[in-house]
Short mmCIF file of C-alpha atoms in Angstrom, two decimals:
data_model
loop_
_atom_site.label_atom_id
_atom_site.label_comp_id
_atom_site.label_asym_id
_atom_site.label_seq_id
_atom_site.Cartn_x
_atom_site.Cartn_y
_atom_site.Cartn_z
CA MET E 619 130.64 77.43 78.74
CA ASN E 620 130.40 78.24 82.41
CA THR E 621 129.33 81.78 83.23
CA ILE E 622 132.04 83.53 85.21
CA SER E 623 130.63 86.19 87.49
CA SER E 624 133.93 88.05 87.77
CA SER E 625 134.19 88.55 83.99
CA PRO E 626 132.48 91.41 82.18
CA VAL E 627 129.81 90.50 79.65
CA LEU E 628 130.64 92.00 76.28
CA ASP E 629 128.37 92.13 73.26
CA ALA E 630 129.50 92.17 69.65
CA SER E 631 126.24 93.55 68.28
CA PRO E 632 126.05 97.18 67.04
CA ALA E 633 125.74 99.65 69.90
CA THR E 634 127.39 102.60 71.56
CA PHE E 635 131.01 101.93 72.46
CA ASN E 636 131.81 102.76 76.08
CA PRO E 637 135.15 101.15 77.00
CA ARG E 638 135.19 102.03 80.69
CA HIS E 639 131.61 101.43 81.82
CA PRO E 640 131.88 99.44 85.09
CA SER E 641 128.92 97.13 84.43
CA PRO E 642 128.23 94.63 81.61
CA GLU E 643 127.61 96.61 78.44
CA THR E 644 127.10 96.28 74.72
CA ILE E 645 129.98 97.24 72.46
CA ALA E 646 130.18 97.72 68.72
CA VAL E 647 132.57 95.51 66.79
CA PRO E 648 132.74 96.69 63.15
CA ASP E 649 133.77 94.01 60.66
CA ALA E 650 136.88 95.78 59.42
CA LEU E 651 138.07 97.46 62.63
CA THR E 652 139.46 96.48 65.99
CA ARG E 653 138.01 98.11 69.08
CA ARG E 654 139.91 98.50 72.35
CA TYR E 655 138.10 97.67 75.56
CA THR E 656 139.47 98.18 79.08
CA LEU E 657 138.30 95.48 81.47
CA ALA E 658 136.60 96.72 84.64
CA GLN E 659 136.24 93.40 86.46
CA GLY E 660 138.20 90.23 87.15
CA PRO E 661 141.88 89.49 87.89
CA ASP E 662 143.01 91.54 84.87
CA ALA E 663 140.79 94.56 85.53
CA GLY E 664 142.37 97.68 84.04
CA TRP E 665 144.02 95.74 81.22
CA ASP E 666 143.04 96.25 77.58
CA ILE E 667 141.67 93.73 75.13
CA TYR E 668 141.09 94.26 71.39
CA ILE E 669 137.89 92.88 69.89
CA ARG E 670 137.32 92.15 66.20
CA LYS E 671 134.97 90.11 64.03
CA ASP E 672 136.51 87.26 62.08
CA HIS E 673 134.76 84.92 59.60
CA GLY E 674 131.41 85.08 61.37
CA GLY E 675 132.97 84.76 64.82
CA VAL E 676 134.82 87.08 67.15
CA LYS E 677 138.48 87.18 68.15
CA VAL E 678 139.80 88.92 71.23
CA ASP E 679 143.49 89.87 71.29
CA LYS E 680 144.96 90.01 74.78
CA PRO E 681 148.43 91.56 75.32
CA LEU E 682 150.39 89.47 77.81
CA TRP E 683 152.42 92.35 79.28
CA ARG E 684 152.56 96.13 79.42
CA ASN E 685 155.24 98.75 79.85
CA LEU E 686 154.92 100.72 83.09
CA GLY E 687 157.70 103.16 82.18
CA PHE E 688 159.99 101.79 84.88
CA GLY E 689 159.60 98.13 84.02
CA ARG E 690 157.41 95.43 82.53
CA GLU E 691 154.27 94.02 84.16
CA ASN E 692 153.03 90.57 83.15
CA ARG E 693 149.31 90.11 82.70
CA PRO E 694 147.70 88.02 85.47
CA SER E 695 145.86 84.82 84.60
CA ALA E 696 142.13 85.38 84.16
CA PRO E 697 139.12 83.57 82.74
CA PRO E 698 138.05 84.56 79.23
CA PRO E 699 135.57 87.45 79.08
CA ILE E 700 132.02 86.52 78.14
CA ILE E 701 130.89 87.82 74.76
CA ALA E 702 127.09 87.96 74.63
CA GLY E 703 125.84 85.94 71.67
CA TYR E 704 129.16 84.09 71.28
CA GLU E 705 130.79 81.08 72.91
CA TYR E 706 134.46 80.82 73.89
CA ARG E 707 136.16 78.00 71.93
CA GLY E 708 139.88 78.25 72.64
CA GLU E 709 143.04 80.34 72.69
CA THR E 710 146.24 80.62 70.69
CA THR E 711 149.41 82.54 71.53
CA ARG E 712 151.89 84.18 69.17
CA GLY E 713 154.70 86.16 70.71
CA ASP E 714 153.37 88.57 73.33
CA VAL E 715 149.67 88.32 72.43
CA SER E 716 147.06 85.64 73.15
CA THR E 717 144.05 85.45 70.83
CA LEU E 718 140.78 84.15 72.25
CA ILE E 719 138.42 82.59 69.72
CA TYR E 720 134.63 82.83 69.94
CA ALA E 721 131.97 81.24 67.74
CA PRO E 722 128.32 82.32 67.37
CA ALA E 723 126.16 80.83 70.10
CA ASP E 724 123.63 79.72 67.48
CA MET E 725 125.94 76.96 66.22
CA GLN E 726 123.91 74.02 67.52
CA THR E 727 125.13 70.53 68.34
CA THR E 728 122.94 67.65 67.14
CA VAL E 729 123.37 63.90 67.04
CA SER E 730 124.98 64.26 63.64
CA GLY E 731 127.26 67.19 64.38
CA THR E 732 127.45 70.94 64.74
CA SER E 733 126.07 73.20 62.06
CA PRO E 734 125.50 76.95 61.65
CA ASN E 735 121.70 77.11 61.83
CA SER E 736 121.48 80.59 60.35
CA ILE E 737 122.98 79.60 57.00
CA GLU E 738 121.17 77.80 54.20
CA ASN E 739 123.84 75.27 53.44
CA PRO E 740 122.66 72.36 51.26
CA ASN E 741 126.20 71.54 50.12
CA ASP E 742 127.93 72.29 53.45
CA ASP E 743 130.35 74.61 51.60
CA ALA E 744 129.98 77.37 54.20
CA TRP E 745 131.58 75.11 56.81
CA ALA E 746 135.07 75.74 55.50
CA ASN E 747 135.05 79.25 57.00
CA HIS E 748 133.22 78.58 60.24
CA PHE E 749 134.94 77.80 63.50
CA PRO E 750 136.77 75.53 64.09
CA PHE E 751 137.76 75.69 60.42
CA GLY E 752 139.86 78.39 58.81
CA PRO E 753 143.46 79.09 57.77
CA THR E 754 145.00 76.92 60.52
CA ASN E 755 142.48 74.04 60.46
CA THR E 756 141.27 72.93 57.04
CA LEU E 757 137.90 71.24 56.61
CA ALA E 758 139.07 67.75 55.70
CA ARG E 759 136.58 67.03 52.94
CA THR E 760 137.78 70.02 50.94
CA LEU E 761 140.99 68.01 50.36
CA ARG E 762 139.14 64.88 49.19
CA SER E 763 139.59 65.60 45.48
CA SER E 764 143.29 66.44 45.78
CA PRO E 765 145.61 64.26 43.65
CA ALA E 766 146.62 61.17 45.63
CA GLN E 767 150.34 61.96 45.30
CA SER E 768 150.00 65.59 46.36
CA PRO E 769 150.75 66.61 49.97
CA GLU E 770 147.07 67.43 50.50
CA GLY E 771 145.92 64.13 49.00
CA SER E 772 148.36 62.19 51.14
CA MET E 773 147.28 63.99 54.32
CA TYR E 774 143.62 63.34 53.54
CA ALA E 775 144.29 59.64 53.00
CA HIS E 776 146.23 59.28 56.23
CA ALA E 777 143.52 61.16 58.15
CA GLN E 778 140.97 58.42 57.45
CA PRO E 779 141.70 56.37 60.60
CA VAL E 780 141.17 59.46 62.77
CA GLY E 781 137.72 59.78 64.31
CA ALA E 782 135.56 61.50 66.88
CA VAL E 783 135.35 59.89 70.32
CA VAL E 784 131.75 60.09 71.48
CA GLU E 785 129.50 58.76 74.20
CA ILE E 786 125.98 57.59 73.33
CA LYS E 787 123.58 58.07 76.24
CA PRO E 788 120.74 55.61 76.94
CA ASP E 789 118.27 58.17 75.56
CA GLY E 790 120.25 58.44 72.30
CA GLN E 791 121.89 61.78 73.01
CA VAL E 792 125.47 62.12 71.79
CA LYS E 793 128.24 63.67 73.86
CA HIS E 794 131.42 64.55 71.97
CA LEU E 795 134.45 63.71 74.11
CA GLY E 796 137.43 64.40 71.83
CA THR E 797 139.47 62.77 69.07
CA GLY E 798 141.01 59.32 68.71
CA PHE E 799 142.67 57.20 66.04
CA LEU E 800 143.19 53.64 64.85
CA ALA E 801 146.78 52.41 65.08
CA TYR E 802 148.68 49.29 64.16
CA SER E 803 150.51 47.65 67.02
CA PRO E 804 154.17 48.62 67.43
CA TYR E 805 154.94 45.26 69.08
CA ASP E 806 156.47 42.39 67.13
CA GLY E 807 154.06 39.53 66.59
CA ASP E 808 151.00 41.54 67.68
CA SER E 809 148.29 41.82 65.02
CA THR E 810 145.92 43.75 67.28
CA ILE E 811 144.44 47.04 66.03
CA TYR E 812 144.20 49.70 68.74
CA VAL E 813 142.26 52.89 69.31
CA VAL E 814 144.41 55.59 70.93
CA THR E 815 143.15 58.70 72.69
CA ASN E 816 143.78 60.69 75.89
CA ASP E 817 142.96 59.48 79.36
CA HIS E 818 141.33 62.83 80.12
CA VAL E 819 139.09 62.42 77.05
CA ILE E 820 137.72 59.15 78.37
CA SER E 821 137.44 60.46 81.93
CA THR E 822 134.96 63.14 80.78
CA SER E 823 132.45 60.34 80.22
CA ASP E 824 129.73 60.74 82.83
CA GLY E 825 127.33 57.99 83.81
CA PRO E 826 125.93 55.14 81.74
CA GLY E 827 126.58 55.23 78.03
CA ARG E 828 128.34 53.53 75.14
CA ARG E 829 131.63 54.98 73.88
CA GLU E 830 132.43 54.84 70.18
CA LEU E 831 134.98 56.04 67.65
CA TRP E 832 133.17 57.65 64.72
CA LEU E 833 135.11 57.13 61.48
CA GLY E 834 134.51 58.95 58.22
CA TYR E 835 132.59 61.67 60.03
CA GLU E 836 132.99 64.49 57.49
CA ASN E 837 129.44 65.65 56.78
CA PRO E 838 127.52 67.32 59.63
CA ASN E 839 124.22 66.31 58.01
CA ALA E 840 125.06 62.63 57.71
CA PRO E 841 126.09 59.87 60.13
CA PRO E 842 129.68 58.60 60.28
CA LYS E 843 130.68 55.91 57.79
CA GLU E 844 131.59 53.45 60.54
CA ARG E 845 131.46 53.18 64.32
CA ILE E 846 133.96 51.26 66.43
CA GLU E 847 132.79 50.44 69.95
CA LEU E 848 135.28 51.27 72.68
CA SER E 849 134.55 48.46 75.09
CA GLY E 850 136.44 46.95 77.96
CA ARG E 851 139.02 48.54 80.17
CA PRO E 852 141.74 50.43 78.28
CA ALA E 853 145.44 50.51 79.01
CA GLU E 854 145.73 53.93 80.54
CA SER E 855 147.92 56.43 82.33
CA ALA E 856 146.81 59.73 83.81
CA GLY E 857 150.45 60.83 84.01
CA LEU E 858 151.17 60.35 80.31
CA ASP E 859 147.51 61.06 79.48
CA TYR E 860 146.77 58.10 77.25
CA ALA E 861 144.00 55.52 76.94
CA ILE E 862 144.41 52.63 74.50
CA PHE E 863 141.55 50.28 73.58
CA ARG E 864 141.74 47.03 71.66
CA VAL E 865 139.51 46.84 68.62
CA ARG E 866 137.20 43.84 68.99
CA GLU E 867 137.54 40.99 66.52
CA ALA E 868 134.01 41.76 65.32
CA ASP E 869 135.14 45.27 64.34
CA LYS E 870 138.60 44.42 63.04
CA ALA E 871 137.68 44.12 59.34
CA LYS E 872 136.02 47.54 59.22
CA ALA E 873 138.88 49.06 61.21
CA LEU E 874 141.39 47.71 58.69
CA SER E 875 139.37 49.26 55.85
CA PHE E 876 140.34 52.68 57.24
CA ASN E 877 144.10 51.87 57.09
CA PRO E 878 145.22 52.36 60.71
CA LEU E 879 148.17 54.65 61.29
CA LYS E 880 151.63 53.20 61.59
CA PRO E 881 153.74 54.23 64.58
CA GLY E 882 156.95 56.11 63.96
CA PRO E 883 160.03 54.33 65.35
CA PRO E 884 161.55 55.69 68.58
CA GLY E 885 163.86 58.62 68.04
CA THR E 886 162.20 59.91 64.85
CA ALA E 887 160.53 63.06 66.22
CA PHE E 888 162.78 66.10 65.87
CA VAL E 889 162.44 69.83 66.46
CA GLY E 890 161.76 71.53 63.13
CA ASP E 891 159.96 68.55 61.56
CA ASP E 892 156.84 69.40 59.55
CA ILE E 893 153.67 67.85 60.95
CA TYR E 894 149.92 67.70 60.47
CA MET E 895 147.13 66.89 62.90
CA PRO E 896 143.74 65.47 61.85
CA ASN E 897 141.17 66.35 64.49
CA HIS E 898 137.55 66.71 65.54
CA ALA E 899 137.83 70.07 67.28
CA SER E 900 134.79 71.28 69.23
CA GLY E 901 132.81 68.14 68.38
CA SER E 902 132.81 69.08 64.72
CA VAL E 903 133.36 67.06 61.59
CA LYS E 904 136.96 66.27 60.69
CA GLY E 905 139.58 68.95 60.16
CA ILE E 906 143.26 68.69 59.27
CA SER E 907 145.66 71.24 60.73
CA TYR E 908 148.83 71.56 58.70
CA ARG E 909 149.53 75.31 58.64
CA ASP E 910 150.39 77.78 61.37
CA GLY E 911 148.93 81.27 61.72
CA SER E 912 151.33 82.69 59.12
CA GLY E 913 150.48 80.09 56.49
CA LYS E 914 153.70 78.09 56.92
CA ASN E 915 153.87 74.36 57.58
CA ALA E 916 153.01 73.41 61.16
CA LYS E 917 156.10 72.15 63.01
CA ILE E 918 157.50 70.67 66.17
CA LEU E 919 158.92 73.76 67.86
CA LYS E 920 160.66 72.34 70.93
CA THR E 921 160.66 69.54 73.45
CA THR E 922 160.07 69.85 77.19
CA SER E 923 160.09 67.70 80.30
CA ASP E 924 156.66 68.89 81.45
CA LEU E 925 155.69 65.35 82.48
CA GLY E 926 158.49 65.15 85.02
CA SER E 927 162.06 63.92 85.27
CA ARG E 928 160.98 60.36 84.49
CA TYR E 929 160.13 61.45 80.94
CA PRO E 930 162.79 63.99 79.89
CA HIS E 931 162.05 65.83 76.65
CA GLN E 932 159.05 63.63 75.85
CA VAL E 933 156.56 66.49 75.40
CA LEU E 934 156.58 67.98 71.90
CA MET E 935 155.45 71.60 71.61
CA HIS E 936 153.87 72.35 68.22
CA ASN E 937 151.97 75.10 66.42
CA ALA E 938 149.19 73.09 64.81
CA PHE E 939 145.65 74.24 65.61
CA ASN E 940 144.73 73.71 69.25
CA SER E 941 141.22 73.90 70.65
CA PRO E 942 138.86 71.93 72.89
CA GLY E 943 138.18 68.62 71.11
CA THR E 944 141.65 68.23 69.56
CA SER E 945 142.77 66.22 72.59
CA GLY E 946 143.56 62.68 71.46
CA SER E 947 144.56 63.74 67.95
CA PRO E 948 147.62 62.15 66.32
CA ILE E 949 150.63 64.28 65.44
CA ILE E 950 151.78 62.89 62.08
CA ASP E 951 155.15 63.43 60.44
CA ARG E 952 154.63 64.88 56.94
CA ARG E 953 157.57 62.99 55.42
CA SER E 954 156.79 59.50 56.66
CA ASN E 955 153.04 59.85 57.35
CA LYS E 956 153.62 57.94 60.58
CA VAL E 957 152.18 59.03 63.91
CA ILE E 958 154.86 60.34 66.26
CA ALA E 959 152.94 61.92 69.15
CA LEU E 960 149.60 62.08 70.95
CA ASN E 961 148.16 65.58 71.32
CA PHE E 962 146.85 66.37 74.78
CA GLY E 963 146.14 70.10 74.68
CA GLY E 964 147.83 73.23 75.93
CA ILE E 965 147.12 76.96 75.93
CA GLY E 966 148.67 78.73 72.98
CA LEU E 967 151.16 76.18 71.68
CA GLY E 968 149.93 72.61 71.42
CA ARG E 969 151.45 69.89 73.57
CA ALA E 970 151.80 66.24 72.66
CA VAL E 971 153.49 63.27 74.30
CA ASN E 972 155.98 61.25 72.26
CA LEU E 973 154.04 58.17 71.11
CA SER E 974 156.99 55.79 71.46
CA THR E 975 156.99 56.65 75.17
CA VAL E 976 153.27 55.89 75.35
CA TRP E 977 153.65 52.49 73.67
CA SER E 978 156.57 51.57 75.94
CA ASP E 979 154.64 52.54 79.07
CA ALA E 980 151.43 50.77 77.95
CA ARG E 981 153.08 47.49 76.96
CA PRO E 982 152.84 45.75 80.37
CA GLN E 983 149.12 46.55 80.59
CA LEU E 984 148.41 45.45 77.04
CA GLN E 985 150.39 42.23 77.40
CA ARG E 986 148.58 41.38 80.64
CA GLY E 987 145.30 41.83 78.84
CA THR E 988 144.36 44.64 81.20
#
């Protein structure tokens, strides 16, 4: 995370609480209590935040407006405050409050994943309650033993073609770029298997390296089950934020063994539909988000025309888990288990582009062999 000089440095270790000290200070954050802190620096100086520990991490609640007595003042946009010993991982919004999520800085990324190095964890069980996993993003492998016909068993099965998009550097270092998924072609007569992700995921690749889709990546202490090379030039659009690769013939058999997702027909994504979103948030092993913050099924909440008048109502706003790394994840309809949208991020509510619009836009490029 970039250090922001205009943001105060806060510390969640035990210390004296001094909410109005003008310089970076250490503040106490008891496990069971919330502490108020008034920011002294940055665009939202003078505004309060509320700091609390949560499952080994820290959450910061940020009211989005305040009552001045004669009217309402909206909170100005500002970078997240820096919590000493913790790393900012994302933000969710419910009503009039945004919640910033921080994970311990000692969660280290290795070539096989991210793991909490302070926990003896031979069976990886502790992962289920460490960011990015929790009530709104379930560690996928905890659903592995669910009955095949149960909702959880079905979601786990249909999450298998979802993988981590990574870049392998010449020196062997691994850079996690985001999420992607295998998909059957929606075009009649086309037997090609595709890998779908976001254009901005691929554009974060920097310099020489080999891009891959890691499939079956569920154990941070083990390699993925399979790797699909993302070679050649993809069909892509920065405007609709998609990148679509063809799976090479040499990789087609192993891609088919993961049962690529089937596309939902046009006109099948509706406000109120229950959804789930397999993902590799924050470069972690696979999670499946299917509940919102209140424990209810995640849903499509509304549609917008955020991509411009050319694509009216083609952005689906949803309340599945949203964090860096979930870009490129499929939004899957819980009734049909077909993929209906491509997640591309958002602050607070998640945003995804209708996948039928993506396939329609990409068709000329894919048919040209671009």
